[in-house]
PDB file of C-alpha atoms in Angstrom:
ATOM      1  CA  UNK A 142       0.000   0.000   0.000  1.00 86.00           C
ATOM      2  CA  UNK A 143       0.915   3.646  -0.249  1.00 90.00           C
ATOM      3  CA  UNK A 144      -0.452   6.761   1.067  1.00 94.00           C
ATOM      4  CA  UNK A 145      -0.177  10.324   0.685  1.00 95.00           C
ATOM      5  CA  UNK A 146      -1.518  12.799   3.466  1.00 97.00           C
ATOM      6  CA  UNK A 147      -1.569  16.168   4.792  1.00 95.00           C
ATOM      7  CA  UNK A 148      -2.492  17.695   8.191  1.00 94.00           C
ATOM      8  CA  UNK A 149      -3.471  20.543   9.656  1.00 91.00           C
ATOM      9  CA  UNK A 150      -1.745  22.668  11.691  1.00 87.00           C
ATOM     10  CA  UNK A 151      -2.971  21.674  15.166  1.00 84.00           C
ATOM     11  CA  UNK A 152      -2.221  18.327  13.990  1.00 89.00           C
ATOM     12  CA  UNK A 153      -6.065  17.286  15.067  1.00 88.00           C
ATOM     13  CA  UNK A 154      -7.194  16.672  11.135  1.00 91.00           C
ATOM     14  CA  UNK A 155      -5.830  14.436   8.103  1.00 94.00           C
ATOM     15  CA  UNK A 156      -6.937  14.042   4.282  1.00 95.00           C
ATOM     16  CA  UNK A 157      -5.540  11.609   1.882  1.00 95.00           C
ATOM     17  CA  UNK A 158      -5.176   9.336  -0.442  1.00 94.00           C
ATOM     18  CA  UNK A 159      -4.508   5.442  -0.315  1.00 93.00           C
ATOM     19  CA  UNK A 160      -3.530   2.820  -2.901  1.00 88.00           C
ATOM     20  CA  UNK A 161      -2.415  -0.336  -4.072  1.00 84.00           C
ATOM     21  CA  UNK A 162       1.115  -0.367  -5.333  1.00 82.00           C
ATOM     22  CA  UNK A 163      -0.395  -3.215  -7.522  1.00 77.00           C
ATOM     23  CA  UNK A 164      -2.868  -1.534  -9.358  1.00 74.00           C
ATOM     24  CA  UNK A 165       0.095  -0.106 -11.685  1.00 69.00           C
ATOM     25  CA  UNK A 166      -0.931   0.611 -15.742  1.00 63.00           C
ATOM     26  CA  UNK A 167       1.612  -1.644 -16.921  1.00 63.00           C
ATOM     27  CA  UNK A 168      -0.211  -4.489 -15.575  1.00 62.00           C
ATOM     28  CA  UNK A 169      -3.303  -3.987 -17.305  1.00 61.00           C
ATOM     29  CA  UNK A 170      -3.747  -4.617 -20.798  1.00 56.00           C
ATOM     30  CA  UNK A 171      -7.214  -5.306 -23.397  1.00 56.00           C
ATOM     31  CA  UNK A 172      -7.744  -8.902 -24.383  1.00 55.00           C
ATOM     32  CA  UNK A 173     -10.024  -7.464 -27.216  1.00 60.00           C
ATOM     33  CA  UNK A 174     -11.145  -3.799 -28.059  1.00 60.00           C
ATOM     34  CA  UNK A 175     -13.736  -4.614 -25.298  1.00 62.00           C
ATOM     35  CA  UNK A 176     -12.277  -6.759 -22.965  1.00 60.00           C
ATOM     36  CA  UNK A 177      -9.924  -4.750 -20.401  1.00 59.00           C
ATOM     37  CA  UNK A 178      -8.185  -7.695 -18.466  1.00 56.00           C
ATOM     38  CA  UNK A 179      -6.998  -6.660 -15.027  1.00 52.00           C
ATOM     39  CA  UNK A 180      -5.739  -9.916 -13.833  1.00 48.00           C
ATOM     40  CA  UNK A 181      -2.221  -8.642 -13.189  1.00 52.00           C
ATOM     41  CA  UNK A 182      -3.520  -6.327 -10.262  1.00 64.00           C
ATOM     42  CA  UNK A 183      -3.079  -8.347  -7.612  1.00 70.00           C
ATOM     43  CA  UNK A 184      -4.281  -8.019  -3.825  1.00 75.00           C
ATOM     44  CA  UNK A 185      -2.220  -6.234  -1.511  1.00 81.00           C
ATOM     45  CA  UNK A 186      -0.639  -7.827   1.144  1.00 81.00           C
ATOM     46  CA  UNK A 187      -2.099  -6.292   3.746  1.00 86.00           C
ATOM     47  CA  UNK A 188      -5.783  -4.229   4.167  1.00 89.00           C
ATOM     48  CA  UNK A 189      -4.630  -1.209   6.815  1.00 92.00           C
ATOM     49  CA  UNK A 190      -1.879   1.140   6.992  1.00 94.00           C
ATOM     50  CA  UNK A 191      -0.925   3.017   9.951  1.00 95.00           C
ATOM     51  CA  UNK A 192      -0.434   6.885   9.697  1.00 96.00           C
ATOM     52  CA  UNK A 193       1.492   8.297  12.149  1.00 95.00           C
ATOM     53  CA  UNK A 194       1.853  12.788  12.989  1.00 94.00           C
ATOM     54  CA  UNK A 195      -2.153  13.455  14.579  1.00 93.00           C
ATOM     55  CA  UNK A 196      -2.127  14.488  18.278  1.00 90.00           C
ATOM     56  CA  UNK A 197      -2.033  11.682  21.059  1.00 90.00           C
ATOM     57  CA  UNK A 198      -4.803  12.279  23.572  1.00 88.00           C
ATOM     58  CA  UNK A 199      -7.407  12.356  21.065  1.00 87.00           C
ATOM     59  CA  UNK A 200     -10.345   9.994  19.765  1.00 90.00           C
ATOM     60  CA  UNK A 201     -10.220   9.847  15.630  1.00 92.00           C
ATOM     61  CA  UNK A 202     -13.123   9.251  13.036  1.00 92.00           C
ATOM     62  CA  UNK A 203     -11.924   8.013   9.811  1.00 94.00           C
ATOM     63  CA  UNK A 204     -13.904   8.874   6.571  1.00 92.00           C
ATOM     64  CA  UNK A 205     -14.086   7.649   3.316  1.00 91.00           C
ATOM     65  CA  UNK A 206     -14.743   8.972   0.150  1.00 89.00           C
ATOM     66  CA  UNK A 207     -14.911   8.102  -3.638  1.00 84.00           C
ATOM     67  CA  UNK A 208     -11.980   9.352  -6.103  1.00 83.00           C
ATOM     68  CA  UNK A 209     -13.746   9.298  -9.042  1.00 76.00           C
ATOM     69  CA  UNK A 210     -17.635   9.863 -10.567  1.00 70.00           C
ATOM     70  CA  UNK A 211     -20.187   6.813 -10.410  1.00 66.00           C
ATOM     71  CA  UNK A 212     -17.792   5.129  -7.758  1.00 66.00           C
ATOM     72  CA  UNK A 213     -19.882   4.240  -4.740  1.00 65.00           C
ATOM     73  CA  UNK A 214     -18.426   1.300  -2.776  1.00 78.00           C
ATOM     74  CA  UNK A 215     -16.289   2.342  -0.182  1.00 84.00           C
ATOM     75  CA  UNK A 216     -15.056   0.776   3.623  1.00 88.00           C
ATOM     76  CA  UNK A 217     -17.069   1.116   6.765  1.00 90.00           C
ATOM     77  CA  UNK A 218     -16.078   4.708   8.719  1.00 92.00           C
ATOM     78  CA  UNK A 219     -14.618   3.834  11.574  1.00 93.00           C
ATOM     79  CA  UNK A 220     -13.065   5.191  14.986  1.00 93.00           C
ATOM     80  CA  UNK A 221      -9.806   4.971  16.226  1.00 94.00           C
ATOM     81  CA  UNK A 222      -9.436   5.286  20.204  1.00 92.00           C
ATOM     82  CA  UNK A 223      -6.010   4.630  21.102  1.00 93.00           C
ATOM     83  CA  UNK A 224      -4.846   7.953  21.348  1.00 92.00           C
ATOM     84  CA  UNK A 225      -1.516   7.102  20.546  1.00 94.00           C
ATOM     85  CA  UNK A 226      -1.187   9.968  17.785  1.00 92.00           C
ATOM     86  CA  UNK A 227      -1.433   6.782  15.458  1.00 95.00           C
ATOM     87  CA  UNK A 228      -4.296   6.035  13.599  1.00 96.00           C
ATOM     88  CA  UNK A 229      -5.099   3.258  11.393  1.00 95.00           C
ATOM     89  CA  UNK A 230      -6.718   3.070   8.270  1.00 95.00           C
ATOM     90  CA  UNK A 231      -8.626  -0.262   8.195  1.00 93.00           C
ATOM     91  CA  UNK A 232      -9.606  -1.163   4.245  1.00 89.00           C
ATOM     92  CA  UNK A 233     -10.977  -5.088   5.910  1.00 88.00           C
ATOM     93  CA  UNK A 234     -15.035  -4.244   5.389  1.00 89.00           C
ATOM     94  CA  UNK A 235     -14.036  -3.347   1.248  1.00 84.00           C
ATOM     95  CA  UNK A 236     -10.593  -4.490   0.799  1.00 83.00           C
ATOM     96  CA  UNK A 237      -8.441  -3.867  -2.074  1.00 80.00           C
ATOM     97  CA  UNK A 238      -8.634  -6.522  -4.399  1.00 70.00           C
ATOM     98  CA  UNK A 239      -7.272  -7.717  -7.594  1.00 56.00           C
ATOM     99  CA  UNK A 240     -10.558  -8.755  -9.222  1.00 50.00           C
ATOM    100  CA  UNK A 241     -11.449  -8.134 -13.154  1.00 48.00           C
ATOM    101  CA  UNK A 242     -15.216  -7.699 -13.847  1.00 44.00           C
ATOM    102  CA  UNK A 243     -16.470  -6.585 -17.149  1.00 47.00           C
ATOM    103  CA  UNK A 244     -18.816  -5.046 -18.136  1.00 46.00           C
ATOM    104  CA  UNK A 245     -20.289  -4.702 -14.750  1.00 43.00           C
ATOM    105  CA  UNK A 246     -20.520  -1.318 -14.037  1.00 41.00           C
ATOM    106  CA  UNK A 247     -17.949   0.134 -16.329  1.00 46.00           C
ATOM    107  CA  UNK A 248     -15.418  -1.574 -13.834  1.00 49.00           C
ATOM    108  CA  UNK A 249     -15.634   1.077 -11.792  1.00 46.00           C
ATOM    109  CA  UNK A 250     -17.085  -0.484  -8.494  1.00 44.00           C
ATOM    110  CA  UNK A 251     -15.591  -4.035  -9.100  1.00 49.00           C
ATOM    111  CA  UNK A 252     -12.040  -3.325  -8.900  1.00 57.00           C
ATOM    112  CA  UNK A 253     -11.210  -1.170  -6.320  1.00 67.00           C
ATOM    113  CA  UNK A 254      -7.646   0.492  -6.030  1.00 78.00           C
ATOM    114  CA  UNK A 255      -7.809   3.513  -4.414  1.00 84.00           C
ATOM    115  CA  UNK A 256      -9.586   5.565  -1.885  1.00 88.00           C
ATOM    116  CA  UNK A 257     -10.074   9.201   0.051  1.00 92.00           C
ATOM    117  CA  UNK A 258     -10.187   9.908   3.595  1.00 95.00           C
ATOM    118  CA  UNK A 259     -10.259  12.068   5.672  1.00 94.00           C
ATOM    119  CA  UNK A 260      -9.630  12.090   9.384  1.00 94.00           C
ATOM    120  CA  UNK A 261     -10.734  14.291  12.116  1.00 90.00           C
ATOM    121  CA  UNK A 262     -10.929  14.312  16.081  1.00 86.00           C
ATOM    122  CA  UNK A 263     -13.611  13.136  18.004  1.00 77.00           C
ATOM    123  CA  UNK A 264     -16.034  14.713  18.945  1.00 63.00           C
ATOM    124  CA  UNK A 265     -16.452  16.733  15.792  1.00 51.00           C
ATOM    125  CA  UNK A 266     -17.294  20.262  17.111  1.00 46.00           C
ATOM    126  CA  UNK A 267     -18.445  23.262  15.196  1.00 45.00           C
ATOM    127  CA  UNK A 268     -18.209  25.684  18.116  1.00 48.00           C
ATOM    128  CA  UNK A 269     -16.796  25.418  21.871  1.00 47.00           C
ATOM    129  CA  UNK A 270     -19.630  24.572  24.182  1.00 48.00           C
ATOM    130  CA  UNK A 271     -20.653  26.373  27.368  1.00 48.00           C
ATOM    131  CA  UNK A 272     -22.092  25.183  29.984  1.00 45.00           C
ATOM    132  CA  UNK A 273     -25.205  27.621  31.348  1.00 43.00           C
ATOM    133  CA  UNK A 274     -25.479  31.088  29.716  1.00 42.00           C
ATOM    134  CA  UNK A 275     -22.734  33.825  30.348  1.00 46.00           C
ATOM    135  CA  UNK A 276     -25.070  36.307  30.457  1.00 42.00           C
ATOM    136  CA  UNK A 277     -26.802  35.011  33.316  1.00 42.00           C
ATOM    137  CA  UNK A 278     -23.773  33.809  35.520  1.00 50.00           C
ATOM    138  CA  UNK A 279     -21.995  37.308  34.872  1.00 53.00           C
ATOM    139  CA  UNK A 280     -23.231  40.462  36.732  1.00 61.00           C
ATOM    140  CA  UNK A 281     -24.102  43.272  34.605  1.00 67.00           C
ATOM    141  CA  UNK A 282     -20.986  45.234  34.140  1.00 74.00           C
ATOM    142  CA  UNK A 283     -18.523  41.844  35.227  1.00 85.00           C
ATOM    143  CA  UNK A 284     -15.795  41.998  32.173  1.00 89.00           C
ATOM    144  CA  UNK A 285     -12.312  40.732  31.228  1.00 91.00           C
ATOM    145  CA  UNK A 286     -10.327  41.675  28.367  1.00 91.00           C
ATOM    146  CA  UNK A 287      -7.633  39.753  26.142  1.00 92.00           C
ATOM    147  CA  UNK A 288      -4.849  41.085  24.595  1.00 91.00           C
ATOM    148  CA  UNK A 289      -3.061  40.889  21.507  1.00 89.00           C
ATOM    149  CA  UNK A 290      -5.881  38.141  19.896  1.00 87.00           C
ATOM    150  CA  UNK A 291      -4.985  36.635  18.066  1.00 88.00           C
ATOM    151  CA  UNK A 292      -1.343  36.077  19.665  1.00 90.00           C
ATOM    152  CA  UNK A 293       1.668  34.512  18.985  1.00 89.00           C
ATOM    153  CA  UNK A 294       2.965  33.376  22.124  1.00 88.00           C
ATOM    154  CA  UNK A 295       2.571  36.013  25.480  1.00 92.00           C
ATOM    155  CA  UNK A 296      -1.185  36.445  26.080  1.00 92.00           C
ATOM    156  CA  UNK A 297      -2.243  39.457  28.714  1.00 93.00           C
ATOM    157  CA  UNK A 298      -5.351  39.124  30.311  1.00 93.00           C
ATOM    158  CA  UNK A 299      -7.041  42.176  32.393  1.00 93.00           C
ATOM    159  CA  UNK A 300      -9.026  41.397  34.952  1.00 91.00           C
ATOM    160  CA  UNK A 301     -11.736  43.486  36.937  1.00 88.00           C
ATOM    161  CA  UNK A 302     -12.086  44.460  40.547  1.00 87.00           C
ATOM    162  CA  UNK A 303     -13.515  42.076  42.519  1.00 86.00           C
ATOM    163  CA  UNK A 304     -13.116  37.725  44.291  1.00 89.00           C
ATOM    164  CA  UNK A 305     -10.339  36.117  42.614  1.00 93.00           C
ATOM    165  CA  UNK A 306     -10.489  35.141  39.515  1.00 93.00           C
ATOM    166  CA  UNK A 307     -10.149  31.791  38.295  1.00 94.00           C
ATOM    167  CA  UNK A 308      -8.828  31.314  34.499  1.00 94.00           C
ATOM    168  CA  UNK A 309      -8.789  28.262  32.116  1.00 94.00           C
ATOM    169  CA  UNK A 310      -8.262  27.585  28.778  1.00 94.00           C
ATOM    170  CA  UNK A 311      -9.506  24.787  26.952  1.00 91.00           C
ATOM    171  CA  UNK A 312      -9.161  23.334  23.246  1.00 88.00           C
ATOM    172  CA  UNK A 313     -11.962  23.085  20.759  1.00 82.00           C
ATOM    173  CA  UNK A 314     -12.353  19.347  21.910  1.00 79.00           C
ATOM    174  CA  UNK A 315     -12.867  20.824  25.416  1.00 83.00           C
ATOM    175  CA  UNK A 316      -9.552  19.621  26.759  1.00 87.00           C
ATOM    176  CA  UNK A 317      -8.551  21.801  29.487  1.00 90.00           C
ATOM    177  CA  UNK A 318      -4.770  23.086  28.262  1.00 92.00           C
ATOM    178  CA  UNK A 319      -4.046  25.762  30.753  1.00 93.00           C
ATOM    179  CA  UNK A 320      -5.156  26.613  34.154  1.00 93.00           C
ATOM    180  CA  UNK A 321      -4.483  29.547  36.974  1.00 93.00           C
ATOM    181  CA  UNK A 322      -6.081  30.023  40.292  1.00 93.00           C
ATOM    182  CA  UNK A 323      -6.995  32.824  42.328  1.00 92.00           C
ATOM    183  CA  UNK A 324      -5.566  35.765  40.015  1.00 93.00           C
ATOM    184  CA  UNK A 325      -6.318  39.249  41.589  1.00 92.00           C
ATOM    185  CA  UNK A 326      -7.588  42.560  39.606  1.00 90.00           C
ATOM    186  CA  UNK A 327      -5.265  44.109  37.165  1.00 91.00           C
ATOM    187  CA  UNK A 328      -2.861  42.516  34.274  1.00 93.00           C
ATOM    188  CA  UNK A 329      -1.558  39.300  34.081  1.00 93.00           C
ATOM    189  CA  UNK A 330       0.836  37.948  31.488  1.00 93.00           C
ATOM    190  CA  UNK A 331       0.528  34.014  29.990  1.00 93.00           C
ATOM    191  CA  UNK A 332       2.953  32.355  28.339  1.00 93.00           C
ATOM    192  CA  UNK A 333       1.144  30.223  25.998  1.00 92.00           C
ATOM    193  CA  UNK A 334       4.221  29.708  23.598  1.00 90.00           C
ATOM    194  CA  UNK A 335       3.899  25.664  24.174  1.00 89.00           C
ATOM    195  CA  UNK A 336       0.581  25.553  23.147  1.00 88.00           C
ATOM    196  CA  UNK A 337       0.114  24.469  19.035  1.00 87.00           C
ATOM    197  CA  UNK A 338      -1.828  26.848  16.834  1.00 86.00           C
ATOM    198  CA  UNK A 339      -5.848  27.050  16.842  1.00 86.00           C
ATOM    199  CA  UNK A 340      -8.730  28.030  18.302  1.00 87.00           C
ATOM    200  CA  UNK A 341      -8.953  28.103  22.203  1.00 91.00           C
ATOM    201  CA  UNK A 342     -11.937  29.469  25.005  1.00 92.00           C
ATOM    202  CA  UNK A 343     -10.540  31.241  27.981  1.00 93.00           C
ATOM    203  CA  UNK A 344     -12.626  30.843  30.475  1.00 93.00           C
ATOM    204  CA  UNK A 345     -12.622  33.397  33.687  1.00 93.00           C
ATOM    205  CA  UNK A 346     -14.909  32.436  37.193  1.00 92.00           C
ATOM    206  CA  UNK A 347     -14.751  34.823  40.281  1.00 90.00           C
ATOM    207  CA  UNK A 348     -17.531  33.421  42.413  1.00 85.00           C
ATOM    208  CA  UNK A 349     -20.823  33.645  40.514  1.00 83.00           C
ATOM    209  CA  UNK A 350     -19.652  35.496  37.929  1.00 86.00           C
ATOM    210  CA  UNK A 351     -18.171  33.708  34.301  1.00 89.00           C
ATOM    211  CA  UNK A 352     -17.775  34.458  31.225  1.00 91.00           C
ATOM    212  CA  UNK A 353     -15.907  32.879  28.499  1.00 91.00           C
ATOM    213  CA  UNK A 354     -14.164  34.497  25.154  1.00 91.00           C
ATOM    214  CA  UNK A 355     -12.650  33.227  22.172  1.00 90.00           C
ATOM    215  CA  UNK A 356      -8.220  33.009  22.302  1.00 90.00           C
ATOM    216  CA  UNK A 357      -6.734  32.278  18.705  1.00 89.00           C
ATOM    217  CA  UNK A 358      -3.228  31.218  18.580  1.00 87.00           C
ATOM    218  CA  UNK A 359      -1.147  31.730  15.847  1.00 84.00           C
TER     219      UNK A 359
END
């Protein structure tokens, strides 16, 4: 097998390509002007292929998708949920196979050589979720600010007068990445240099009052 992939930068989404090395043109040729014979394209030897780069910690949904028009067999989706940064693409519920049919379907579902994917963390979220309503838990008035946002590295955070305020930030899969207790009113710089570009909520308690804003990291 062979593969070809790219990821994103926070290293939490894949697409791609995969193939059998043994579906090569030189093995095909036409018995008659109607007869394509593609007995030479023989099986792979094996029906997964491990793809290594994605961010341990993190459930994966593989998903598969045709390469060319009228194509509509394709493997099972499936998960992977060994968080290893690893994830295997399993081809065992449509393998790759070295089959000739003609003329079923313009051979375009009988042989299959190739297919898409893409992968992408688990769960797939379009926005950060928040618990309860910021506009309740947050006295009129109750504010922080975040500045420069997006940032590179050092993030400053100004907080109001008031309890202590308690500050997290937490990835889009709601992983909490940073964490500070008990800041007081005033400016505070983070160093958030270690964490990987994307799209982050900072989240700031001081007793009843919360409120949460979005951080992006460049």
């Amino acid at each position: 097998l062979e593969c070809y992939y790219l990821l994103n930068t926070d290293q939490t989404a894949a697409i791609g390509w995969v193939h059998n090395l043994n579906a090569y043109w030189e093995n095909h040729y036409y018995v008659n002007n109607q007869h394509e014979n593609y007995l030479g394209c023989a099986s792979p030897g094996a029906q997964s292929i491990a793809l290594d780069g994605l961010l341990p910690g993190t459930d994966y949904q593989v998903t598969w998708f045709p390469t060319r028009m009228n194509m509509t067999a394709l493997p099972a989706d499936h998960n992977d949920e060994t968080q290893t940064g690893t994830v295997t693409l399993d081809l065992s519920s449509l393998p790759f196979n070295g089959i000739y049919s003609w003329p079923a379907n313009d051979n375009l579902d009988t042989l299959r050589s190739d297919y898409a994917f893409m992968i992408h963390a688990l769960p797939e979220l379009r926005m950060m979720p928040v618990a309860g309503s910021d506009s309740a838990l947050a006295p009129l008035g109750w504010d922080f600010s975040l500045f420069p946002n997006p940032t590179t590295g050092e993030l400053n955070v100004l907080l109001p007068e008031g309890s202590p305020v308690n500050l997290s930030i937490m990835d889009v899969a709601g992983r909490e990445v940073f964490q500070t207790d008990g800041l007081s009113e005033g400016m505070h710089r983070l160093d958030l240099r270690d964490l990987v570009p994307g799209a982050y909520s900072v989240r700031a308690t001081s007793g009843a009052a919360s409120k949460t804003k979005l951080l992006i990291k460049r």
